[in-house]
DNA sequence: CCAACCATGTAAGCTGTTACATGATTGA
DNA sequence: TCAATCATGTAACAGCTTACATGGTTGG
């Protein structure tokens, strides 16, 4: 399963949509970073259908092939993904976008894990700068790494800020 | 040309290196994000060689195939890339890492362009949040977009901070 | 001498990009 | 009626990932 696949499952879970409607979401929102154009979305939908994670139903009138719905298996897979340990921070943000709105516990757990991951990556970059590995990079490389540090700090800040919004205690 | 290709050209321009040495750089620095393992690097080197952007020379002793050097064409292409207009910010950071250390003008030009690009993306995200496009995203989607805003702000801050370091006036 | 590292590759498979193709329907 | 948009696809190609394969050399 690719990120695009999970994004499609997540959008369909929010509400059943046709392939075209899904395509539009990617064209008109920042989700667009995960795809572009029919050439990726339709084949991806087809493969999700073949894997029995989605089904197309109820063509209204005779146009198109109807709207996609999650199968039980698709739902299972989506939730497993949402609950899986955090690896890549970018993928984690995609997951966050599809976390259930009402599940405060899952949200807080996620944010804690996200924060840990960001802090651990931060520590890694700092160790790299402190060590001698940086000698293989050009002089500008260190400044580029500084950019990475700031990005990770922003991620960590976001996690702390968001956590406060969600914790009622 | 892929980002990996440019990264290889840039590293070779810094100093001639063998395929193995290049591989090590990717394994031990944050540049690793652009590649992984022999399966991508060696084929990429081969294609750069076939395109006459790199040549392997001077096998010291009989081990390996020697070190890669830039051809005139390779150097031309690398510099064209370094000077090209900024599209993707991630790719732009890779370029920054390989900008010539002594070229203050190019650096300042780059940083200005980078800042503009970041600010323009910021404006885009803010417009998206203000508009009605956000209705297609789940509730958490807006908070995820907030993360994107913070990332772009961090990029813009980095550019301003770095610009100050480099401007002597 | 044996493990670790030097050093380079190949092959299968999946995904995504780009570009093209098709036909229906709606609004001006 | 003509352009735009709805709606869905296919085909060629490039690139990366994973996994496997192969030998030489150095250090303990």
mmCIF file of C-alpha atoms (C1' of nucleotides) in Angstrom:
data_model
loop_
_atom_site.group_PDB
_atom_site.id
_atom_site.type_symbol
_atom_site.label_atom_id
_atom_site.label_comp_id
_atom_site.label_asym_id
_atom_site.label_seq_id
_atom_site.Cartn_x
_atom_site.Cartn_y
_atom_site.Cartn_z
ATOM 1 C CA UNK A 1 0.000 0.000 0.000
ATOM 2 C CA UNK A 2 1.305 3.401 -0.998
ATOM 3 C CA UNK A 3 0.422 6.695 0.672
ATOM 4 C CA UNK A 4 -1.833 7.473 -2.269
ATOM 5 C CA UNK A 5 -3.735 4.270 -1.615
ATOM 6 C CA UNK A 6 -4.278 5.152 2.017
ATOM 7 C CA UNK A 7 -5.316 8.675 1.124
ATOM 8 C CA UNK A 8 -7.961 7.234 -1.181
ATOM 9 C CA UNK A 9 -9.213 4.853 1.481
ATOM 10 C CA UNK A 10 -9.351 7.687 3.973
ATOM 11 C CA UNK A 11 -11.294 9.992 1.681
ATOM 12 C CA UNK A 12 -13.752 7.256 0.797
ATOM 13 C CA UNK A 13 -14.253 6.489 4.447
ATOM 14 C CA UNK A 14 -15.168 10.107 5.125
ATOM 15 C CA UNK A 15 -17.849 9.775 2.519
ATOM 16 C CA UNK A 16 -18.399 7.610 -0.559
ATOM 17 C CA UNK A 17 -17.137 9.332 -3.682
ATOM 18 C CA UNK A 18 -16.719 8.621 -7.372
ATOM 19 C CA UNK A 19 -13.285 8.412 -8.941
ATOM 20 C CA UNK A 20 -13.817 11.809 -10.437
ATOM 21 C CA UNK A 21 -14.782 13.347 -7.112
ATOM 22 C CA UNK A 22 -11.660 11.859 -5.536
ATOM 23 C CA UNK A 23 -9.541 13.251 -8.317
ATOM 24 C CA UNK A 24 -11.015 16.687 -7.668
ATOM 25 C CA UNK A 25 -10.050 16.560 -4.030
ATOM 26 C CA UNK A 26 -6.443 15.988 -5.010
ATOM 27 C CA UNK A 27 -6.626 18.808 -7.504
ATOM 28 C CA UNK A 28 -8.085 21.359 -5.137
ATOM 29 C CA UNK A 29 -6.463 20.636 -1.777
ATOM 30 C CA UNK A 30 -2.909 20.259 -0.454
ATOM 31 C CA UNK A 31 -3.515 16.528 -0.700
ATOM 32 C CA UNK A 32 -2.486 17.126 -4.285
ATOM 33 C CA UNK A 33 1.076 16.428 -3.213
ATOM 34 C CA UNK A 34 0.217 12.751 -3.092
ATOM 35 C CA UNK A 35 -0.908 12.470 -6.624
ATOM 36 C CA UNK A 36 -1.515 14.182 -9.871
ATOM 37 C CA UNK A 37 -3.893 13.580 -12.683
ATOM 38 C CA UNK A 38 -5.925 10.578 -13.754
ATOM 39 C CA UNK A 39 -2.891 8.534 -14.673
ATOM 40 C CA UNK A 40 -2.166 7.719 -11.058
ATOM 41 C CA UNK A 41 -5.569 7.856 -9.393
ATOM 42 C CA UNK A 42 -7.614 5.616 -11.648
ATOM 43 C CA UNK A 43 -5.052 2.824 -11.716
ATOM 44 C CA UNK A 44 -4.711 3.125 -7.933
ATOM 45 C CA UNK A 45 -8.476 2.865 -7.507
ATOM 46 C CA UNK A 46 -8.539 -0.144 -9.755
ATOM 47 C CA UNK A 47 -5.890 -1.885 -7.720
ATOM 48 C CA UNK A 48 -7.721 -1.103 -4.477
ATOM 49 C CA UNK A 49 -10.838 -2.568 -6.032
ATOM 50 C CA UNK A 50 -8.966 -5.669 -7.121
ATOM 51 C CA UNK A 51 -7.619 -6.043 -3.598
ATOM 52 C CA UNK A 52 -11.245 -5.888 -2.381
ATOM 53 C CA UNK A 53 -10.619 -2.829 -0.222
ATOM 54 C CA UNK A 54 -13.080 -0.707 -2.185
ATOM 55 C CA UNK A 55 -16.246 -1.397 -4.160
ATOM 56 C CA UNK A 56 -18.018 0.838 -6.665
ATOM 57 C CA UNK A 57 -21.791 1.003 -6.203
ATOM 58 C CA UNK A 58 -24.983 2.792 -7.165
ATOM 59 C CA UNK A 59 -24.295 4.547 -10.429
ATOM 60 C CA UNK A 60 -26.841 7.370 -10.236
ATOM 61 C CA UNK A 61 -28.439 7.499 -13.656
ATOM 62 C CA UNK A 62 -26.147 5.856 -16.146
ATOM 63 C CA UNK A 63 -23.080 8.055 -15.720
ATOM 64 C CA UNK A 64 -19.823 6.786 -14.437
ATOM 65 C CA UNK A 65 -19.458 3.705 -12.337
ATOM 66 C CA UNK A 66 -20.934 5.019 -9.125
ATOM 67 C CA UNK A 67 -19.383 5.785 -5.815
ATOM 68 C CA UNK A 68 -16.690 3.875 -4.031
ATOM 69 C CA UNK A 69 -17.359 2.442 -0.599
ATOM 70 C CA UNK A 70 -14.984 0.798 1.841
ATOM 71 C CA UNK A 71 -15.280 -2.947 2.274
ATOM 72 C CA UNK A 72 -14.877 -4.440 5.730
ATOM 73 C CA UNK A 73 -11.371 -5.417 4.746
ATOM 74 C CA UNK A 74 -10.640 -1.902 3.537
ATOM 75 C CA UNK A 75 -11.823 -0.469 6.817
ATOM 76 C CA UNK A 76 -9.699 -2.903 8.740
ATOM 77 C CA UNK A 77 -6.615 -2.010 6.757
ATOM 78 C CA UNK A 78 -7.246 1.716 7.091
ATOM 79 C CA UNK A 79 -7.586 1.494 10.853
ATOM 80 C CA UNK A 80 -4.520 -0.696 11.142
ATOM 81 C CA UNK A 81 -2.575 1.936 9.236
ATOM 82 C CA UNK A 82 -3.929 4.742 11.409
ATOM 83 C CA UNK A 83 -2.766 2.917 14.504
ATOM 84 C CA UNK A 84 0.608 1.717 13.247
ATOM 85 C CA UNK A 85 3.856 3.066 14.719
ATOM 86 C CA UNK A 86 5.163 6.305 13.274
ATOM 87 C CA UNK A 87 7.971 6.086 10.777
ATOM 88 C CA UNK A 88 8.109 8.844 8.225
ATOM 89 C CA UNK A 89 6.791 12.161 9.553
ATOM 90 C CA UNK A 90 5.217 13.119 6.250
ATOM 91 C CA UNK A 91 3.213 9.942 6.104
ATOM 92 C CA UNK A 92 2.294 10.477 9.746
ATOM 93 C CA UNK A 93 0.724 13.844 8.889
ATOM 94 C CA UNK A 94 -1.391 12.172 6.249
ATOM 95 C CA UNK A 95 -2.538 9.752 8.906
ATOM 96 C CA UNK A 96 -3.343 12.511 11.307
ATOM 97 C CA UNK A 97 -5.647 14.048 8.739
ATOM 98 C CA UNK A 98 -7.716 10.882 8.745
ATOM 99 C CA UNK A 99 -7.802 10.126 12.442
ATOM 100 C CA UNK A 100 -11.353 9.907 13.704
ATOM 101 C CA UNK A 101 -12.514 13.209 14.989
ATOM 102 C CA UNK A 102 -14.107 11.834 18.094
ATOM 103 C CA UNK A 103 -11.326 9.578 19.279
ATOM 104 C CA UNK A 104 -9.495 11.799 21.741
ATOM 105 C CA UNK A 105 -7.326 8.989 23.093
ATOM 106 C CA UNK A 106 -6.045 7.938 19.713
ATOM 107 C CA UNK A 107 -5.317 11.550 18.879
ATOM 108 C CA UNK A 108 -3.292 12.149 22.009
ATOM 109 C CA UNK A 109 -1.413 8.891 21.562
ATOM 110 C CA UNK A 110 -0.647 9.869 18.010
ATOM 111 C CA UNK A 111 0.579 13.322 18.957
ATOM 112 C CA UNK A 112 2.856 11.952 21.648
ATOM 113 C CA UNK A 113 4.348 9.464 19.221
ATOM 114 C CA UNK A 114 4.719 12.148 16.574
ATOM 115 C CA UNK A 115 6.494 14.426 19.004
ATOM 116 C CA UNK A 116 8.860 11.653 20.053
ATOM 117 C CA UNK A 117 9.656 10.865 16.455
ATOM 118 C CA UNK A 118 10.350 14.499 15.645
ATOM 119 C CA UNK A 119 12.544 14.920 18.708
ATOM 120 C CA UNK A 120 14.467 11.801 17.902
ATOM 121 C CA UNK A 121 15.104 12.978 14.348
ATOM 122 C CA UNK A 122 16.172 16.313 15.761
ATOM 123 C CA UNK A 123 18.654 14.615 18.032
ATOM 124 C CA UNK A 124 19.981 12.693 15.072
ATOM 125 C CA UNK A 125 20.602 15.814 13.022
ATOM 126 C CA UNK A 126 22.224 17.558 15.934
ATOM 127 C CA UNK A 127 24.500 14.604 16.528
ATOM 128 C CA UNK A 128 25.399 14.667 12.868
ATOM 129 C CA UNK A 129 26.348 18.330 13.006
ATOM 130 C CA UNK A 130 28.344 17.829 16.178
ATOM 131 C CA UNK A 131 30.173 14.794 14.814
ATOM 132 C CA UNK A 132 32.562 14.526 11.934
ATOM 133 C CA UNK A 133 30.103 13.210 9.373
ATOM 134 C CA UNK A 134 29.509 16.726 8.140
ATOM 135 C CA UNK A 135 32.941 16.806 6.542
ATOM 136 C CA UNK A 136 31.544 14.927 3.532
ATOM 137 C CA UNK A 137 29.083 17.705 2.853
ATOM 138 C CA UNK A 138 29.927 20.981 1.165
ATOM 139 C CA UNK A 139 30.136 24.058 3.384
ATOM 140 C CA UNK A 140 26.606 24.999 2.413
ATOM 141 C CA UNK A 141 25.517 21.549 3.427
ATOM 142 C CA UNK A 142 25.691 22.471 7.093
ATOM 143 C CA UNK A 143 23.434 25.433 6.493
ATOM 144 C CA UNK A 144 21.051 23.217 4.606
ATOM 145 C CA UNK A 145 21.011 20.902 7.618
ATOM 146 C CA UNK A 146 20.130 23.933 9.718
ATOM 147 C CA UNK A 147 17.039 24.195 7.552
ATOM 148 C CA UNK A 148 16.217 20.615 8.408
ATOM 149 C CA UNK A 149 16.572 21.422 12.101
ATOM 150 C CA UNK A 150 14.120 24.270 11.804
ATOM 151 C CA UNK A 151 11.637 22.100 9.953
ATOM 152 C CA UNK A 152 11.772 19.479 12.655
ATOM 153 C CA UNK A 153 11.458 22.092 15.361
ATOM 154 C CA UNK A 154 8.361 23.398 13.613
ATOM 155 C CA UNK A 155 6.947 19.876 13.539
ATOM 156 C CA UNK A 156 7.624 19.420 17.231
ATOM 157 C CA UNK A 157 6.086 22.789 18.025
ATOM 158 C CA UNK A 158 3.026 21.889 16.016
ATOM 159 C CA UNK A 159 2.645 18.639 17.938
ATOM 160 C CA UNK A 160 2.902 20.393 21.315
ATOM 161 C CA UNK A 161 0.486 23.111 20.251
ATOM 162 C CA UNK A 162 -2.022 20.653 18.869
ATOM 163 C CA UNK A 163 -1.747 18.471 21.923
ATOM 164 C CA UNK A 164 -2.771 21.376 24.071
ATOM 165 C CA UNK A 165 -5.845 21.971 21.946
ATOM 166 C CA UNK A 166 -6.943 18.394 22.472
ATOM 167 C CA UNK A 167 -6.137 17.773 26.076
ATOM 168 C CA UNK A 168 -9.005 18.854 28.287
ATOM 169 C CA UNK A 169 -7.368 17.847 31.527
ATOM 170 C CA UNK B 1 17.600 14.349 -14.597
ATOM 171 C CA UNK B 2 16.383 13.353 -11.161
ATOM 172 C CA UNK B 3 17.388 14.946 -7.869
ATOM 173 C CA UNK B 4 19.579 11.927 -7.216
ATOM 174 C CA UNK B 5 21.424 12.593 -10.459
ATOM 175 C CA UNK B 6 22.074 16.186 -9.522
ATOM 176 C CA UNK B 7 23.199 15.217 -6.054
ATOM 177 C CA UNK B 8 25.734 12.866 -7.587
ATOM 178 C CA UNK B 9 26.996 15.539 -9.971
ATOM 179 C CA UNK B 10 27.272 17.981 -7.105
ATOM 180 C CA UNK B 11 29.213 15.605 -4.887
ATOM 181 C CA UNK B 12 31.586 14.708 -7.692
ATOM 182 C CA UNK B 13 32.170 18.364 -8.424
ATOM 183 C CA UNK B 14 33.188 18.962 -4.810
ATOM 184 C CA UNK B 15 35.790 16.292 -5.248
ATOM 185 C CA UNK B 16 36.202 13.243 -7.467
ATOM 186 C CA UNK B 17 34.900 10.129 -5.771
ATOM 187 C CA UNK B 18 34.370 6.464 -6.518
ATOM 188 C CA UNK B 19 30.909 4.965 -6.666
ATOM 189 C CA UNK B 20 31.467 3.406 -3.302
ATOM 190 C CA UNK B 21 32.564 6.684 -1.745
ATOM 191 C CA UNK B 22 29.448 8.363 -3.122
ATOM 192 C CA UNK B 23 27.305 5.620 -1.715
ATOM 193 C CA UNK B 24 28.887 6.159 1.697
ATOM 194 C CA UNK B 25 28.008 9.841 1.634
ATOM 195 C CA UNK B 26 24.372 8.950 1.140
ATOM 196 C CA UNK B 27 24.565 6.424 3.918
ATOM 197 C CA UNK B 28 26.143 8.718 6.465
ATOM 198 C CA UNK B 29 24.580 12.124 5.819
ATOM 199 C CA UNK B 30 21.060 13.533 5.571
ATOM 200 C CA UNK B 31 21.554 13.332 1.809
ATOM 201 C CA UNK B 32 20.442 9.774 2.379
ATOM 202 C CA UNK B 33 16.905 10.946 1.802
ATOM 203 C CA UNK B 34 17.658 11.082 -1.899
ATOM 204 C CA UNK B 35 18.680 7.515 -2.242
ATOM 205 C CA UNK B 36 19.303 4.244 -0.578
ATOM 206 C CA UNK B 37 21.619 1.401 -1.282
ATOM 207 C CA UNK B 38 23.494 0.295 -4.355
ATOM 208 C CA UNK B 39 20.372 -0.503 -6.333
ATOM 209 C CA UNK B 40 19.708 3.140 -7.080
ATOM 210 C CA UNK B 41 23.155 4.718 -7.022
ATOM 211 C CA UNK B 42 25.079 2.449 -9.334
ATOM 212 C CA UNK B 43 22.453 2.495 -12.068
ATOM 213 C CA UNK B 44 22.210 6.269 -11.711
ATOM 214 C CA UNK B 45 25.977 6.614 -12.076
ATOM 215 C CA UNK B 46 25.911 4.413 -15.118
ATOM 216 C CA UNK B 47 23.264 6.540 -16.762
ATOM 217 C CA UNK B 48 25.195 9.714 -15.972
ATOM 218 C CA UNK B 49 28.239 8.109 -17.544
ATOM 219 C CA UNK B 50 26.262 7.126 -20.606
ATOM 220 C CA UNK B 51 25.003 10.686 -20.898
ATOM 221 C CA UNK B 52 28.643 11.805 -20.813
ATOM 222 C CA UNK B 53 28.159 13.929 -17.713
ATOM 223 C CA UNK B 54 30.623 11.870 -15.687
ATOM 224 C CA UNK B 55 33.716 9.822 -16.499
ATOM 225 C CA UNK B 56 35.502 7.250 -14.348
ATOM 226 C CA UNK B 57 39.289 7.633 -14.269
ATOM 227 C CA UNK B 58 42.496 6.547 -12.608
ATOM 228 C CA UNK B 59 41.799 3.274 -10.873
ATOM 229 C CA UNK B 60 44.411 3.396 -8.128
ATOM 230 C CA UNK B 61 45.938 -0.043 -8.096
ATOM 231 C CA UNK B 62 43.512 -2.436 -9.722
ATOM 232 C CA UNK B 63 40.530 -2.001 -7.410
ATOM 233 C CA UNK B 64 37.245 -0.646 -8.591
ATOM 234 C CA UNK B 65 36.860 1.513 -11.628
ATOM 235 C CA UNK B 66 38.461 4.654 -10.274
ATOM 236 C CA UNK B 67 37.004 7.991 -9.418
ATOM 237 C CA UNK B 68 34.303 9.861 -11.236
ATOM 238 C CA UNK B 69 35.039 13.292 -12.632
ATOM 239 C CA UNK B 70 32.683 15.815 -14.170
ATOM 240 C CA UNK B 71 32.894 16.308 -17.915
ATOM 241 C CA UNK B 72 32.548 19.790 -19.353
ATOM 242 C CA UNK B 73 28.982 18.918 -20.248
ATOM 243 C CA UNK B 74 28.315 17.672 -16.736
ATOM 244 C CA UNK B 75 29.627 20.880 -15.270
ATOM 245 C CA UNK B 76 27.493 22.919 -17.636
ATOM 246 C CA UNK B 77 24.377 21.005 -16.693
ATOM 247 C CA UNK B 78 25.098 21.249 -12.973
ATOM 248 C CA UNK B 79 25.541 25.004 -13.156
ATOM 249 C CA UNK B 80 22.421 25.411 -15.257
ATOM 250 C CA UNK B 81 20.514 23.519 -12.612
ATOM 251 C CA UNK B 82 21.983 25.591 -9.798
ATOM 252 C CA UNK B 83 20.859 28.768 -11.552
ATOM 253 C CA UNK B 84 17.421 27.606 -12.682
ATOM 254 C CA UNK B 85 14.258 29.144 -11.223
ATOM 255 C CA UNK B 86 12.978 27.674 -7.986
ATOM 256 C CA UNK B 87 10.092 25.257 -8.178
ATOM 257 C CA UNK B 88 9.984 22.652 -5.447
ATOM 258 C CA UNK B 89 11.420 23.893 -2.135
ATOM 259 C CA UNK B 90 12.924 20.534 -1.272
ATOM 260 C CA UNK B 91 14.835 20.400 -4.506
ATOM 261 C CA UNK B 92 15.860 23.992 -3.936
ATOM 262 C CA UNK B 93 17.496 23.052 -0.616
ATOM 263 C CA UNK B 94 19.508 20.392 -2.393
ATOM 264 C CA UNK B 95 20.654 23.046 -4.798
ATOM 265 C CA UNK B 96 21.589 25.392 -2.017
ATOM 266 C CA UNK B 97 23.864 22.749 -0.569
ATOM 267 C CA UNK B 98 25.851 22.750 -3.803
ATOM 268 C CA UNK B 99 26.024 26.467 -4.517
ATOM 269 C CA UNK B 100 29.601 27.637 -4.804
ATOM 270 C CA UNK B 101 30.890 28.843 -1.509
ATOM 271 C CA UNK B 102 32.531 31.948 -2.900
ATOM 272 C CA UNK B 103 29.705 33.225 -5.053
ATOM 273 C CA UNK B 104 27.996 35.690 -2.752
ATOM 274 C CA UNK B 105 25.794 37.142 -5.489
ATOM 275 C CA UNK B 106 24.381 33.804 -6.548
ATOM 276 C CA UNK B 107 23.739 32.924 -2.933
ATOM 277 C CA UNK B 108 21.807 36.096 -2.231
ATOM 278 C CA UNK B 109 19.835 35.739 -5.441
ATOM 279 C CA UNK B 110 18.997 32.202 -4.496
ATOM 280 C CA UNK B 111 17.897 33.119 -0.998
ATOM 281 C CA UNK B 112 15.653 35.889 -2.274
ATOM 282 C CA UNK B 113 14.038 33.529 -4.768
ATOM 283 C CA UNK B 114 13.658 30.861 -2.105
ATOM 284 C CA UNK B 115 12.009 33.305 0.262
ATOM 285 C CA UNK B 116 9.613 34.453 -2.447
ATOM 286 C CA UNK B 117 8.698 30.896 -3.272
ATOM 287 C CA UNK B 118 8.080 30.036 0.379
ATOM 288 C CA UNK B 119 5.977 33.159 0.890
ATOM 289 C CA UNK B 120 3.955 32.438 -2.193
ATOM 290 C CA UNK B 121 3.246 28.890 -1.039
ATOM 291 C CA UNK B 122 2.311 30.272 2.353
ATOM 292 C CA UNK B 123 -0.158 32.637 0.744
ATOM 293 C CA UNK B 124 -1.601 29.731 -1.204
ATOM 294 C CA UNK B 125 -2.191 27.649 1.917
ATOM 295 C CA UNK B 126 -3.697 30.585 3.746
ATOM 296 C CA UNK B 127 -6.042 31.274 0.859
ATOM 297 C CA UNK B 128 -7.021 27.644 0.892
ATOM 298 C CA UNK B 129 -7.879 27.750 4.582
ATOM 299 C CA UNK B 130 -9.803 30.972 4.166
ATOM 300 C CA UNK B 131 -11.734 29.707 1.163
ATOM 301 C CA UNK B 132 -14.201 26.884 0.941
ATOM 302 C CA UNK B 133 -11.855 24.292 -0.509
ATOM 303 C CA UNK B 134 -11.209 22.995 2.988
ATOM 304 C CA UNK B 135 -14.674 21.475 3.144
ATOM 305 C CA UNK B 136 -13.414 18.468 1.174
ATOM 306 C CA UNK B 137 -10.904 17.686 3.879
ATOM 307 C CA UNK B 138 -11.684 15.977 7.149
ATOM 308 C CA UNK B 139 -11.762 18.157 10.261
ATOM 309 C CA UNK B 140 -8.246 17.070 11.109
ATOM 310 C CA UNK B 141 -7.213 18.109 7.633
ATOM 311 C CA UNK B 142 -7.271 21.759 8.621
ATOM 312 C CA UNK B 143 -4.943 21.071 11.519
ATOM 313 C CA UNK B 144 -2.673 19.156 9.205
ATOM 314 C CA UNK B 145 -2.614 22.193 6.950
ATOM 315 C CA UNK B 146 -1.607 24.218 9.986
ATOM 316 C CA UNK B 147 1.439 21.970 10.138
ATOM 317 C CA UNK B 148 2.186 22.865 6.526
ATOM 318 C CA UNK B 149 1.952 26.552 7.410
ATOM 319 C CA UNK B 150 4.454 26.151 10.196
ATOM 320 C CA UNK B 151 6.834 24.285 7.941
ATOM 321 C CA UNK B 152 6.710 27.028 5.343
ATOM 322 C CA UNK B 153 7.150 29.668 8.003
ATOM 323 C CA UNK B 154 10.238 27.824 9.196
ATOM 324 C CA UNK B 155 11.567 27.772 5.647
ATOM 325 C CA UNK B 156 10.963 31.481 5.245
ATOM 326 C CA UNK B 157 12.613 32.208 8.596
ATOM 327 C CA UNK B 158 15.595 30.125 7.582
ATOM 328 C CA UNK B 159 15.945 32.076 4.357
ATOM 329 C CA UNK B 160 15.817 35.420 6.166
ATOM 330 C CA UNK B 161 18.276 34.288 8.801
ATOM 331 C CA UNK B 162 20.683 32.867 6.257
ATOM 332 C CA UNK B 163 20.437 35.964 4.108
ATOM 333 C CA UNK B 164 21.594 38.043 7.031
ATOM 334 C CA UNK B 165 24.612 35.842 7.527
ATOM 335 C CA UNK B 166 25.635 36.392 3.928
ATOM 336 C CA UNK B 167 24.919 40.042 3.395
ATOM 337 C CA UNK B 168 27.877 42.152 4.439
ATOM 338 C CA UNK B 169 26.301 45.485 3.580
ATOM 339 C "C1'" DC C 1 41.522 -18.001 8.593
ATOM 340 C "C1'" DC C 2 37.336 -15.765 9.069
ATOM 341 C "C1'" DA C 3 34.555 -11.750 9.574
ATOM 342 C "C1'" DA C 4 34.006 -7.381 8.113
ATOM 343 C "C1'" DC C 5 34.292 -4.261 4.791
ATOM 344 C "C1'" DC C 6 35.630 -2.742 -0.040
ATOM 345 C "C1'" DA C 7 33.375 -2.366 -4.502
ATOM 346 C "C1'" DT C 8 30.199 -3.214 -8.024
ATOM 347 C "C1'" DG C 9 26.622 -4.827 -10.062
ATOM 348 C "C1'" DT C 10 21.803 -7.355 -11.942
ATOM 349 C "C1'" DA C 11 16.748 -8.524 -12.031
ATOM 350 C "C1'" DA C 12 11.849 -8.392 -10.777
ATOM 351 C "C1'" DG C 13 8.279 -5.693 -9.604
ATOM 352 C "C1'" DC C 14 5.693 -1.675 -8.441
ATOM 353 C "C1'" DT C 15 4.457 3.215 -8.847
ATOM 354 C "C1'" DG C 16 4.200 7.290 -10.772
ATOM 355 C "C1'" DT C 17 4.631 10.654 -14.830
ATOM 356 C "C1'" DT C 18 3.277 12.178 -19.249
ATOM 357 C "C1'" DA C 19 0.580 12.115 -22.896
ATOM 358 C "C1'" DC C 20 -3.003 10.631 -25.423
ATOM 359 C "C1'" DA C 21 -7.895 8.913 -26.181
ATOM 360 C "C1'" DT C 22 -12.877 8.646 -25.719
ATOM 361 C "C1'" DG C 23 -17.535 9.855 -25.209
ATOM 362 C "C1'" DA C 24 -21.448 12.174 -22.525
ATOM 363 C "C1'" DT C 25 -23.590 16.328 -20.827
ATOM 364 C "C1'" DT C 26 -24.403 21.052 -19.603
ATOM 365 C "C1'" DG C 27 -24.410 26.140 -20.142
ATOM 366 C "C1'" DA C 28 -23.953 30.174 -22.945
ATOM 367 C "C1'" DT D 1 -23.590 24.457 -31.525
ATOM 368 C "C1'" DC D 2 -19.405 24.794 -29.334
ATOM 369 C "C1'" DA D 3 -16.588 24.975 -25.398
ATOM 370 C "C1'" DA D 4 -16.100 23.413 -20.937
ATOM 371 C "C1'" DT D 5 -16.504 20.062 -17.776
ATOM 372 C "C1'" DC D 6 -17.935 15.355 -16.395
ATOM 373 C "C1'" DA D 7 -15.882 10.814 -16.207
ATOM 374 C "C1'" DT D 8 -12.817 7.210 -17.159
ATOM 375 C "C1'" DG D 9 -9.361 5.172 -18.944
ATOM 376 C "C1'" DT D 10 -4.667 3.214 -21.608
ATOM 377 C "C1'" DA D 11 0.238 2.933 -23.002
ATOM 378 C "C1'" DA D 12 5.118 4.067 -22.886
ATOM 379 C "C1'" DC D 13 8.662 5.101 -20.057
ATOM 380 C "C1'" DA D 14 11.555 6.171 -16.197
ATOM 381 C "C1'" DG D 15 12.838 5.512 -11.490
ATOM 382 C "C1'" DC D 16 13.199 3.441 -7.104
ATOM 383 C "C1'" DT D 17 13.007 -0.631 -3.780
ATOM 384 C "C1'" DT D 18 14.269 -5.036 -2.501
ATOM 385 C "C1'" DA D 19 16.811 -8.746 -2.854
ATOM 386 C "C1'" DC D 20 20.299 -11.301 -4.582
ATOM 387 C "C1'" DA D 21 25.075 -12.135 -6.498
ATOM 388 C "C1'" DT D 22 30.004 -11.749 -6.832
ATOM 389 C "C1'" DG D 23 34.689 -11.311 -5.720
ATOM 390 C "C1'" DG D 24 38.841 -8.781 -3.481
ATOM 391 C "C1'" DT D 25 41.208 -7.186 0.722
ATOM 392 C "C1'" DT D 26 42.337 -6.121 5.416
ATOM 393 C "C1'" DG D 27 42.536 -6.754 10.514
ATOM 394 C "C1'" DG D 28 42.437 -9.460 14.467
#
